[in-house]
XYZ file of C-alpha atoms in Angstrom:
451
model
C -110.551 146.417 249.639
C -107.024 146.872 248.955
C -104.652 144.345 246.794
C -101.205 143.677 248.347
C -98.840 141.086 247.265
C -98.271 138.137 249.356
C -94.753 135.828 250.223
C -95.287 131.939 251.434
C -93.306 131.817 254.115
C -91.530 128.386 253.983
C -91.791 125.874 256.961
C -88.870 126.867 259.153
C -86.489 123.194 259.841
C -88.040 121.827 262.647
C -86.132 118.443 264.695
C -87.253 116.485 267.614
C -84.689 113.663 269.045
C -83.024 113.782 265.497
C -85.908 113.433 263.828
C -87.072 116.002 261.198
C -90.456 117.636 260.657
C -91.436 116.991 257.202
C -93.250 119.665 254.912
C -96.482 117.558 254.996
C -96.686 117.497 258.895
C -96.094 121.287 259.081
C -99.038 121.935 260.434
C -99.631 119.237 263.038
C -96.027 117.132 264.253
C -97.380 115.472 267.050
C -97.072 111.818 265.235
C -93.136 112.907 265.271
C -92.933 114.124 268.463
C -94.589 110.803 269.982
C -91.417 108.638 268.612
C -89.120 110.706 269.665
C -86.398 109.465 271.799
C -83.485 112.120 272.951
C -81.090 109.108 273.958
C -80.415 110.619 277.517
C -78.335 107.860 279.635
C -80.799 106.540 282.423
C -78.247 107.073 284.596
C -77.991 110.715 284.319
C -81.887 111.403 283.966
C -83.306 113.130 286.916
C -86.144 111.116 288.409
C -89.207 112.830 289.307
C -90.806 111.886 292.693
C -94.687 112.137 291.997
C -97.327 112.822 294.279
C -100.334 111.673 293.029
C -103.602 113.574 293.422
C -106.674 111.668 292.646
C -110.430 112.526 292.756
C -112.070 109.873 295.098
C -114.571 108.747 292.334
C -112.388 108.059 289.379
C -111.037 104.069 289.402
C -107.873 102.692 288.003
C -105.698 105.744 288.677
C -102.933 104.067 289.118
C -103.091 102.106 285.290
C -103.568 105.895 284.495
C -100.189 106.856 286.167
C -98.068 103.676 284.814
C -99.563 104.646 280.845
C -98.957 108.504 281.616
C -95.234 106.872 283.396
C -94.384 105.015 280.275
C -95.010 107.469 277.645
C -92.953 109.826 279.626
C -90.230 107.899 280.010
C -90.099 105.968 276.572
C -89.061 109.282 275.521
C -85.484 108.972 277.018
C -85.267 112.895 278.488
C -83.356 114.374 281.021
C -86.627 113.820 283.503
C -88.571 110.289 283.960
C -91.294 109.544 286.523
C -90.380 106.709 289.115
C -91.964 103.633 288.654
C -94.355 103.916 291.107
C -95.760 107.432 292.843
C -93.742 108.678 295.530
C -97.472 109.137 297.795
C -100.907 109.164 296.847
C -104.029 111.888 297.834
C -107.145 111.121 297.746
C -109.403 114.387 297.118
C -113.010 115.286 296.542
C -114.491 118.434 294.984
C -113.585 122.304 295.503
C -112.653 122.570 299.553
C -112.213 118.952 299.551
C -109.862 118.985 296.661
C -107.604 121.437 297.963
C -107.669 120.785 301.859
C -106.649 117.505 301.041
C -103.500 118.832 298.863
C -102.987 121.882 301.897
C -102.491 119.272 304.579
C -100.643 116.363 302.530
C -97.953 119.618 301.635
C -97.990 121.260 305.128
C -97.304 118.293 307.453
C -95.481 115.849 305.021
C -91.172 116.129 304.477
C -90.771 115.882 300.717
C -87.700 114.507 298.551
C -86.083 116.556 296.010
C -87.472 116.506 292.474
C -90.947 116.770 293.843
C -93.547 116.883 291.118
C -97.719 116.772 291.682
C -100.335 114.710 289.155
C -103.430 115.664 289.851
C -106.420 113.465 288.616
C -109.033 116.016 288.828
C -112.857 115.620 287.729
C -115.110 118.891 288.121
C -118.008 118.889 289.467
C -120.832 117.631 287.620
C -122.095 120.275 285.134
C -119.074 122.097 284.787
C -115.994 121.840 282.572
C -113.304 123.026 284.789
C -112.344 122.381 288.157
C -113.038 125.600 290.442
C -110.264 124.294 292.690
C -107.806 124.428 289.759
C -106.238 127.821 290.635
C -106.476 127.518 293.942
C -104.266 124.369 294.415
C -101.751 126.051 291.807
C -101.503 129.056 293.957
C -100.614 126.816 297.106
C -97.781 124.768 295.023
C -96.745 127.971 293.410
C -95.349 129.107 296.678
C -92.944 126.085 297.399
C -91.751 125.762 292.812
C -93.454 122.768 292.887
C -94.370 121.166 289.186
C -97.664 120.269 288.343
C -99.884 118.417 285.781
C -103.543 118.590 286.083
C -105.739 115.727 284.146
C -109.264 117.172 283.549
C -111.221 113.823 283.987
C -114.421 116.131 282.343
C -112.603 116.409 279.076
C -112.389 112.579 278.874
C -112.985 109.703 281.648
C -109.631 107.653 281.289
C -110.818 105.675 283.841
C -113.422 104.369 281.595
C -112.247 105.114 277.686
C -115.088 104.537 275.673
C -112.032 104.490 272.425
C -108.452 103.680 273.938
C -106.646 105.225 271.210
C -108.204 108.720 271.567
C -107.100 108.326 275.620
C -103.489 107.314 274.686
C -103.594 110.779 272.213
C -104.439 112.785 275.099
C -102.106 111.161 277.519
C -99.112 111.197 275.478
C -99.917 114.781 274.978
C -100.195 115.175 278.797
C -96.510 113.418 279.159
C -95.254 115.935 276.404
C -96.560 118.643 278.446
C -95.192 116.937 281.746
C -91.495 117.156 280.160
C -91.637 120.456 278.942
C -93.031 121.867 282.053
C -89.314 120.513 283.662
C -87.687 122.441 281.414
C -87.124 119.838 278.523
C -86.646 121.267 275.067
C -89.211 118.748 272.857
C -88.477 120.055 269.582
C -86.234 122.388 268.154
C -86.923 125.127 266.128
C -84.489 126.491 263.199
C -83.793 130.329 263.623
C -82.610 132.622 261.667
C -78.116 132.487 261.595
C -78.232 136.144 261.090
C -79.333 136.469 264.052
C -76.493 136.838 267.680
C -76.239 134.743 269.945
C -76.518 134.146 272.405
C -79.922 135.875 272.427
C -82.065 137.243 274.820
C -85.711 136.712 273.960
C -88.478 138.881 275.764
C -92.579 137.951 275.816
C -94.497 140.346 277.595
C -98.400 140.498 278.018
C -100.996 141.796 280.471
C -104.225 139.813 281.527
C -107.593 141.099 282.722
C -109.750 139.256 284.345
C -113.424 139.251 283.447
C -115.905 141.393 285.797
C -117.244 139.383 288.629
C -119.903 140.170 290.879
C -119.570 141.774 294.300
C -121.865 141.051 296.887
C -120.791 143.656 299.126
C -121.125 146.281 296.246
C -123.740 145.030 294.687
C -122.276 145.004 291.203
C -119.971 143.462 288.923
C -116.314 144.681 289.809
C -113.244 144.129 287.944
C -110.023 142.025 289.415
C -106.836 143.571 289.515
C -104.281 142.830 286.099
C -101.313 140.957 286.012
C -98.549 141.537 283.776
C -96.127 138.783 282.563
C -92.572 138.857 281.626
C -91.374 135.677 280.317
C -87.333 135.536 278.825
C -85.698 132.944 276.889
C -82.372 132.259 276.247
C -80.801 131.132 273.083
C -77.156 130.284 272.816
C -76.575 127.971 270.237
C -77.728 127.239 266.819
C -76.867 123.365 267.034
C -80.060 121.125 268.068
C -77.491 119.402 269.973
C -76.730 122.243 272.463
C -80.582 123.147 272.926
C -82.028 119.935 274.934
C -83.501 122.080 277.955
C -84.529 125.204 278.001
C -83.377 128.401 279.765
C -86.527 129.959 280.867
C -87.421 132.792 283.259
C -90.200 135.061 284.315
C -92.084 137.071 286.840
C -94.925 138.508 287.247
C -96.249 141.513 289.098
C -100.267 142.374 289.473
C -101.584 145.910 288.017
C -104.870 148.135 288.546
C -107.617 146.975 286.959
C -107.144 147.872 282.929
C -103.729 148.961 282.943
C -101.665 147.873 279.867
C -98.488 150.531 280.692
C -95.618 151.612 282.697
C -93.937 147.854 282.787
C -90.405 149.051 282.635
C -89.670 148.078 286.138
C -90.937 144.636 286.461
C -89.151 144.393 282.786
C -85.868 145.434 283.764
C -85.761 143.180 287.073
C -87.147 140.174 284.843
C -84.739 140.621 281.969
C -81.426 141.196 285.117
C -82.654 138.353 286.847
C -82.852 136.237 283.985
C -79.114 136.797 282.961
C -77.845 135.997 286.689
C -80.092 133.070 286.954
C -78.403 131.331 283.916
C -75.434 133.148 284.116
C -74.942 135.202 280.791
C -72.932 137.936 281.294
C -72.881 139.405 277.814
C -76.202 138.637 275.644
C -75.088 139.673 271.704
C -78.889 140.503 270.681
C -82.357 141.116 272.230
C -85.661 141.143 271.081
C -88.607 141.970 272.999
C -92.263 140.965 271.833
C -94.674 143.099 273.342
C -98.672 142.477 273.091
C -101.735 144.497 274.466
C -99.934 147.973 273.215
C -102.483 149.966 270.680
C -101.524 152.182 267.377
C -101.665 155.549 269.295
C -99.736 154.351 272.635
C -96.631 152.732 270.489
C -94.508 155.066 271.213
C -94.951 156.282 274.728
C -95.095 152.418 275.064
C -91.512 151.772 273.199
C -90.186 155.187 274.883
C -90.574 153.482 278.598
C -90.058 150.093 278.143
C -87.043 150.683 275.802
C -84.699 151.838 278.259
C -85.864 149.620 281.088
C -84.859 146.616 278.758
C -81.050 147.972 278.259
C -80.761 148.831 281.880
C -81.716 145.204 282.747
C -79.382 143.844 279.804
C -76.434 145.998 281.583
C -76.786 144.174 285.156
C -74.392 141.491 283.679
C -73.970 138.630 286.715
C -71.190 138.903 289.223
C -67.680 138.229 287.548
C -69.244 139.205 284.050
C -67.859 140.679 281.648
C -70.788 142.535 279.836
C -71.428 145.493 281.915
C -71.119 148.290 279.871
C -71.380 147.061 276.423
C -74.969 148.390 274.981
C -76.700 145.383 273.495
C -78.313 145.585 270.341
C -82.171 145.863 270.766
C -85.182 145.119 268.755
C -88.589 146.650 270.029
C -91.373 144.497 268.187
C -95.366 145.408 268.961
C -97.660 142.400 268.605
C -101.279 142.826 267.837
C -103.691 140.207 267.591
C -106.814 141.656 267.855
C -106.958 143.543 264.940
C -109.645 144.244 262.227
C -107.680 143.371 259.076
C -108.150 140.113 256.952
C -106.767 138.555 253.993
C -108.759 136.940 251.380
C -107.805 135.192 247.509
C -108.692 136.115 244.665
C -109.297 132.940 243.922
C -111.404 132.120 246.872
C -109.023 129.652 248.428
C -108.069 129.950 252.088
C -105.010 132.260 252.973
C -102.025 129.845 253.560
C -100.249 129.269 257.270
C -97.035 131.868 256.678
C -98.656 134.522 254.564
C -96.390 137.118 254.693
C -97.631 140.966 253.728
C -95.310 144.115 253.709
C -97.468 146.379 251.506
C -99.895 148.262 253.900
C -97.175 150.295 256.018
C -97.882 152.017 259.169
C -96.715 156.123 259.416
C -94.556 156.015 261.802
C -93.293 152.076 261.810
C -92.429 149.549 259.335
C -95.417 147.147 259.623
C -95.720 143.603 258.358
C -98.427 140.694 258.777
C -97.706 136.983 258.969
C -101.026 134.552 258.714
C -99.869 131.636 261.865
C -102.761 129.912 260.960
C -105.344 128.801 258.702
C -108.391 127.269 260.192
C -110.536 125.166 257.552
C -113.932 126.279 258.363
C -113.323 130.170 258.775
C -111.341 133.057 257.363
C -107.914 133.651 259.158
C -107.097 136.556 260.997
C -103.513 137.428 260.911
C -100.995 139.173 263.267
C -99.674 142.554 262.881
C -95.850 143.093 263.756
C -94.821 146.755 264.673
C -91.300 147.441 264.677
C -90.995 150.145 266.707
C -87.025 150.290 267.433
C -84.779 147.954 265.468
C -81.101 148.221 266.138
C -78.313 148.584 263.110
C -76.489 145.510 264.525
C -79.537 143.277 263.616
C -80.645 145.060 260.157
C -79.532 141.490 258.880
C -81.776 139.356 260.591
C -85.217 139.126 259.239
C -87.755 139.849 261.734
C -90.222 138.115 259.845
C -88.624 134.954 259.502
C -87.752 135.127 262.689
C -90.997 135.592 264.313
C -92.467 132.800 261.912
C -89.853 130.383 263.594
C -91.195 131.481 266.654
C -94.544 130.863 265.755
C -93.533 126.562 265.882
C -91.802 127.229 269.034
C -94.676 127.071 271.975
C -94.059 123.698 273.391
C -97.631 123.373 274.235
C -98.959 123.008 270.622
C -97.771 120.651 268.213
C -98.755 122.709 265.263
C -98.343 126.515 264.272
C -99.784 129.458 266.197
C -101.160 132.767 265.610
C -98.139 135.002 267.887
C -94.249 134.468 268.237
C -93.806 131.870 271.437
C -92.938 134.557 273.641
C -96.109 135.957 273.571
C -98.200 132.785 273.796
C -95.824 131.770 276.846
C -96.112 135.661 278.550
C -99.990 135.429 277.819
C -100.370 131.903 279.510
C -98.842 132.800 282.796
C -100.594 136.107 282.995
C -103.866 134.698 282.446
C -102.402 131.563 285.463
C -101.552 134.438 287.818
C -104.457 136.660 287.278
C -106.991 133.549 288.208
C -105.220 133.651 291.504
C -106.083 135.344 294.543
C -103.116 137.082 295.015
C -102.797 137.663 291.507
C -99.261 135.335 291.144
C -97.862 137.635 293.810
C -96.588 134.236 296.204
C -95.258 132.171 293.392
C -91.651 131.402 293.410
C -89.812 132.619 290.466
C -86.058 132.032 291.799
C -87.073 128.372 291.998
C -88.930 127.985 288.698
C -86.270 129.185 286.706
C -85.367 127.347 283.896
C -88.955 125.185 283.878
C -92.072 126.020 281.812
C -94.246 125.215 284.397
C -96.959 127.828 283.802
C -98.272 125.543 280.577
């Protein structure tokens, strides 16, 4: 046992639609978030044309679609769902499910704005539907938006409590605007910090072993590696309703973490010309699945990729040649440390510790959460290159405010919102058969559609 000081963290200023997240509600906002309205003149919202995926044995889907409608649209974004769905698909389980979605998209001409709802209830004894990926990887190809409904999780078609449906529902229409690229809350960070500001996630996934009939044995799946960038101009909520979003993804041999500096550099150049920033002021790239020993060859490779993809300002900018000022941040996660009181009490959401140093990095540990019925394990933050232009910004404080930013919690998490995003579409393109390789990036830029 070792005693180290510890620093609260404070509860960075948090604002949806105006309205501010108090200290109380710091660790759950979704009450807030439910009454927010962003004010966005019907005439100017983009209507979504639904198509409407139902299994064939759940009733009432429609009542489902008009609650799920309303709570999406009482929130006054940029998006709103028509009033009623643009078609409707009936499916049934695994093949069933997506044949039916395979020849709806293949022989039907769409609309613009084209966004799928699918009603989907597993099959009996299991909690998630196997045709889940599957009909993800098919819309994947054409950028199309989608919002699965696990009927397993709870039968809206039958609530046995209508309040705990409408909880679940108005976090599916939270989720629905989000995916479109809808900022739903907005997260204070640091002013020290330039803008605009290129922020990089980056994670690898690994699918578990699954047997081989050919083989005879349990084999492992190819990786996939995820690169997700956000953009940050402005420190006004004001100028931060949507999102600027990007990422690819590119599938690895089995088990390996490394040599992403490619599929980094493209990422982070494509990025800049898909939202047109020709001179970024700052950058920081969080980086997970990298170990103590491989930090630096790590930082040595993906380093330079980074500022090479910074450099590829868009045609007509003005940033090529101007070095941006970098900060190289290793996340880990999975690590063996853990904080306790002296007092016994649990370790506080935002524990911040400085005092156990790494020997080659500065090292610190921020607690994301505090779970009531077990002892917290925090997240350790490497810093691994850190650029003189940003020795003012706190890289604490600013990977706590990153820690409220995931837009699919409504509540603290354990890893900067880079991460979380990076590790969520790795783990949706390594479930694939192709690994991601068919979905359409170009077109999903600027929409969180991996959530």
């Amino acid at each position: 046992l070792i005693r180290v000081n510890v620093t609260k963290l404070e509860l960075p200023l948090m604002k949806a639609a105006g309205l501010t997240v108090p200290e109380h509600m710091g660790g759950m906002w979704a009450p807030i978030i439910s009454k927010a309205n962003y004010r966005v003149n019907p005439q100017h919202a983009v209507k979504l044309n639904v198509v409407l995926v139902h299994h064939k044995t759940i009733r009432n889907f429609t009542q489902i679609y008009n609650n799920i409608r309303d709570m999406v649209n009482n929130h006054g974004a940029k998006y709103c769902l028509s009033d009623k769905p643009f078609s409707l698909v009936q499916a049934g389980d695994r093949g069933e499910h997506w044949g039916a979605v395979e020849k709806y998209f293949g022989g039907t001409k769409l609309p613009n704005n084209v966004m799928v709802l699918d009603f989907s209830r597993p099959p009996r004894g299991q909690s998630s539907d196997p045709a889940y990926s599957v009909v993800k990887n098919m819309l994947g190809k054409g950028g199309y938006v989608s919002q699965f409904v696990n009927f397993a999780t709870y039968d809206h078609s039958n609530p046995r409590d209508q309040h705990r449906s409408n909880i679940i529902l108005s976090g599916v229409a939270r989720q629905i605007l989000s995916k479109c690229g809808v900022r739903v809350w907005w997260v204070n960070i640091p002013r020290s910090l330039p803008l605009p500001a290129v922020l990089v996630g980056v994670d690898v996934y690994h699918a578990p072993r699954k047997f081989d009939q050919q083989a005879g044995k349990r084999k492992a799946k190819e990786s996939v590696a995820a690169v997700v960038v956000s953009i940050i101009r402005s420190h006004n909520p004001e100028e931060n309703s949507m999102t600027e979003v990007y990422c690819e993804t590119e599938r690895r041999l089995a088990g390996q973490e490394m040599e992403l500096g490619a599929v980094m550099s493209r990422t982070v150049a494509n990025a800049l010309k898909a939202f047109k920033l020709p001179a970024p002021k700052s950058c920081y790239i969080f980086r997970d699945g990298v170990g103590d020993s491989a930090v630096k060859t790590v930082a040595a490779q993906e380093i330079p990729a980074v500022r090479s993809g910074l450099l590829q300002a868009p045609v007509g900018g003005k940033g090529k040649g101007a070095q941006v000022p970098l900060s190289y941040i290793v996340v880990q996660k999975r690590i063996n440390t853990k904080f306790l009181t002296e007092s016994g009490s649990k370790v506080p959401c935002g524990a911040l510790v400085t005092d156990l140093q790494g020997a080659d990095y500065k090292t610190f540990y921020i607690n994301g959460t505090s779970p009531p019925y077990s002892t917290p394990k925090p997240a350790r933050y490497i810093i691994a290159q850190n650029d003189q232009p940003l020795y003012k910004v706190s890289p604490s404080q600013l990977a706590w405010a990153l820690c409220h930013d995931y837009p699919n919690w409504t509540g603290p998490i354990k890893v900067p919102a880079p991460v979380q995003l990076a590790h969520k579409l790795a783990e949706l393109a390594g479930n694939m058969d192709d690994c991601g390789s068919s979905l359409n990036h170009q077109k999903y830029a600027g929409k969180i559609y991996f959530l």
